[in-house]
Each structure stands twice: as C-alpha cells, then as structure tokens.
Amino acid sequence: MNDKTKEIKLKKYAMGNVSCLLFMFVISIFFGKEYGRLILFTVIPLYSIFYIFIYRKISKSYKSADKRLLAFGMVARGTFTGSIYYLSIFIFVLISSLFILTFIQYL
C-alpha cells in the first residue's frame, strides 16, 4: 500500500470520528440527554482509542521518512487527520480522568 492510499484511509477514519461526535448531538436532540451521554461515555472514547491506534500504526508505516516525521510533529496539527488525532487523545484523557476522579471519590 502506498502513502497516498494510507492518507485516504486516515481521512476515512477521521471522518468516522467526526461522525461519532455529530451522532452524539443528533441523538441528544431527538432522544434526550440520557442517550447522548450514553454515546459520550461509551462510543466516543472507544472510537477515539481505536483512532489513536490506527493513526499511529498507519503513520509509522509511511515509506517516506519526512511523512513519518510530519505525522507526529507540530505540523500534523495543521492537517485534518492530525488534528483529529490530537482531539482523540484529548477526549481519551478527559474521559479517563473523569472516570478516575469518580472512582476515587467513592473509595
């Protein structure tokens, strides 16, 4: 698989992540907050973890050393797939810290 095909795959996975976020808002509007929160705390973190692993796997397998370097550098935040990667990391850290704080509170 060449680098262009890998970029197309990354864009499709990034659009899946954006679709999950939009899906949460649509479900919240039509079915209520409870179902929106269910998606917020289950589907979105799971897809974020999936996207983090997929992005790292595909980006590390680039044939070009420059592309590998740019995929994880500061420049990656300027691309759509790079920004979704950092958004996924933020969502994962946020949800994980909420769960940890909740469990520490009950100890």
Short mmCIF file of C-alpha atoms in Angstrom, two decimals:
data_model
loop_
_atom_site.label_atom_id
_atom_site.label_comp_id
_atom_site.label_asym_id
_atom_site.label_seq_id
_atom_site.Cartn_x
_atom_site.Cartn_y
_atom_site.Cartn_z
CA MET A 1 0.00 0.00 0.00
CA ASN A 2 1.46 3.36 -0.98
CA ASP A 3 1.43 6.55 1.08
CA LYS A 4 -1.49 8.10 -0.82
CA THR A 5 -3.73 5.14 -0.05
CA LYS A 6 -2.72 5.37 3.61
CA GLU A 7 -3.67 9.06 3.67
CA ILE A 8 -7.08 8.25 2.19
CA LYS A 9 -7.63 5.58 4.85
CA LEU A 10 -6.67 8.02 7.60
CA LYS A 11 -9.15 10.59 6.26
CA LYS A 12 -11.93 7.98 6.27
CA TYR A 13 -11.17 7.03 9.87
CA ALA A 14 -11.05 10.71 10.85
CA MET A 15 -14.44 11.26 9.25
CA GLY A 16 -15.71 8.33 11.32
CA ASN A 17 -14.57 10.10 14.46
CA VAL A 18 -16.29 13.32 13.42
CA SER A 19 -19.41 11.28 12.58
CA CYS A 20 -19.45 9.88 16.13
CA LEU A 21 -19.37 13.40 17.55
CA LEU A 22 -22.17 14.57 15.26
CA PHE A 23 -24.13 11.40 16.01
CA MET A 24 -24.00 12.25 19.71
CA PHE A 25 -25.54 15.68 19.11
CA VAL A 26 -28.27 14.31 16.84
CA ILE A 27 -29.20 11.58 19.33
CA SER A 28 -29.23 14.14 22.16
CA ILE A 29 -31.59 16.39 20.24
CA PHE A 30 -34.03 13.68 19.17
CA PHE A 31 -33.96 11.24 22.10
CA GLY A 32 -32.78 13.27 25.07
CA LYS A 33 -29.69 13.89 27.14
CA GLU A 34 -29.54 10.40 28.61
CA TYR A 35 -28.86 8.74 25.28
CA GLY A 36 -26.43 11.47 24.29
CA ARG A 37 -24.48 10.90 27.49
CA LEU A 38 -24.50 7.17 26.84
CA ILE A 39 -22.83 7.77 23.47
CA LEU A 40 -20.48 10.35 25.02
CA PHE A 41 -19.20 7.92 27.62
CA THR A 42 -19.13 4.73 25.52
CA VAL A 43 -18.91 5.14 21.74
CA ILE A 44 -16.78 8.27 21.53
CA PRO A 45 -13.99 7.09 23.89
CA LEU A 46 -13.89 3.67 22.24
CA TYR A 47 -13.64 5.14 18.76
CA SER A 48 -11.06 7.65 20.00
CA ILE A 49 -8.87 4.82 21.30
CA PHE A 50 -9.36 2.98 18.01
CA TYR A 51 -8.40 6.08 16.02
CA ILE A 52 -5.29 6.73 18.15
CA PHE A 53 -4.00 3.22 17.47
CA ILE A 54 -4.91 3.29 13.77
CA TYR A 55 -3.31 6.71 13.25
CA ARG A 56 -0.09 5.63 14.94
CA LYS A 57 0.03 2.33 13.04
CA ILE A 58 -0.59 3.89 9.62
CA SER A 59 1.62 6.92 10.21
CA LYS A 60 4.56 4.82 11.37
CA SER A 61 4.30 2.67 8.24
CA TYR A 62 4.84 5.57 5.80
CA LYS A 63 7.66 4.83 3.39
CA SER A 64 8.84 8.43 3.38
CA ALA A 65 10.81 9.44 6.48
CA ASP A 66 9.61 13.02 6.07
CA LYS A 67 5.96 11.96 6.20
CA ARG A 68 6.59 9.94 9.35
CA LEU A 69 8.25 12.93 10.98
CA LEU A 70 5.50 15.32 9.94
CA ALA A 71 2.72 12.98 11.08
CA PHE A 72 3.74 13.36 14.72
CA GLY A 73 5.30 16.82 14.70
CA MET A 74 3.77 20.22 15.25
CA VAL A 75 2.85 20.42 11.59
CA ALA A 76 0.43 17.48 11.93
CA ARG A 77 -1.92 19.68 13.87
CA GLY A 78 -2.48 21.66 10.70
CA THR A 79 -3.86 18.65 8.83
CA PHE A 80 -7.35 17.26 9.29
CA THR A 81 -6.19 13.80 10.31
CA GLY A 82 -3.54 15.18 12.67
CA SER A 83 -6.00 17.48 14.40
CA ILE A 84 -8.49 14.63 14.85
CA TYR A 85 -5.63 12.54 16.30
CA TYR A 86 -4.91 15.17 18.93
CA LEU A 87 -8.63 15.65 19.55
CA SER A 88 -8.93 11.89 20.15
CA ILE A 89 -6.08 12.00 22.64
CA PHE A 90 -7.75 14.93 24.43
CA ILE A 91 -11.10 13.10 24.58
CA PHE A 92 -9.44 9.94 25.87
CA VAL A 93 -7.54 11.81 28.60
CA LEU A 94 -10.62 13.81 29.59
CA ILE A 95 -12.94 10.81 29.85
CA SER A 96 -10.27 8.73 31.63
CA SER A 97 -9.67 11.46 34.19
CA LEU A 98 -13.42 11.78 34.80
CA PHE A 99 -13.68 8.03 35.45
CA ILE A 100 -10.64 8.06 37.73
CA LEU A 101 -11.93 11.01 39.73
CA THR A 102 -15.33 9.37 40.04
CA PHE A 103 -13.85 6.12 41.34
CA ILE A 104 -11.51 7.91 43.76
CA GLN A 105 -14.47 9.81 45.16
CA TYR A 106 -16.23 6.56 46.08
CA LEU A 107 -13.20 4.98 47.77
#
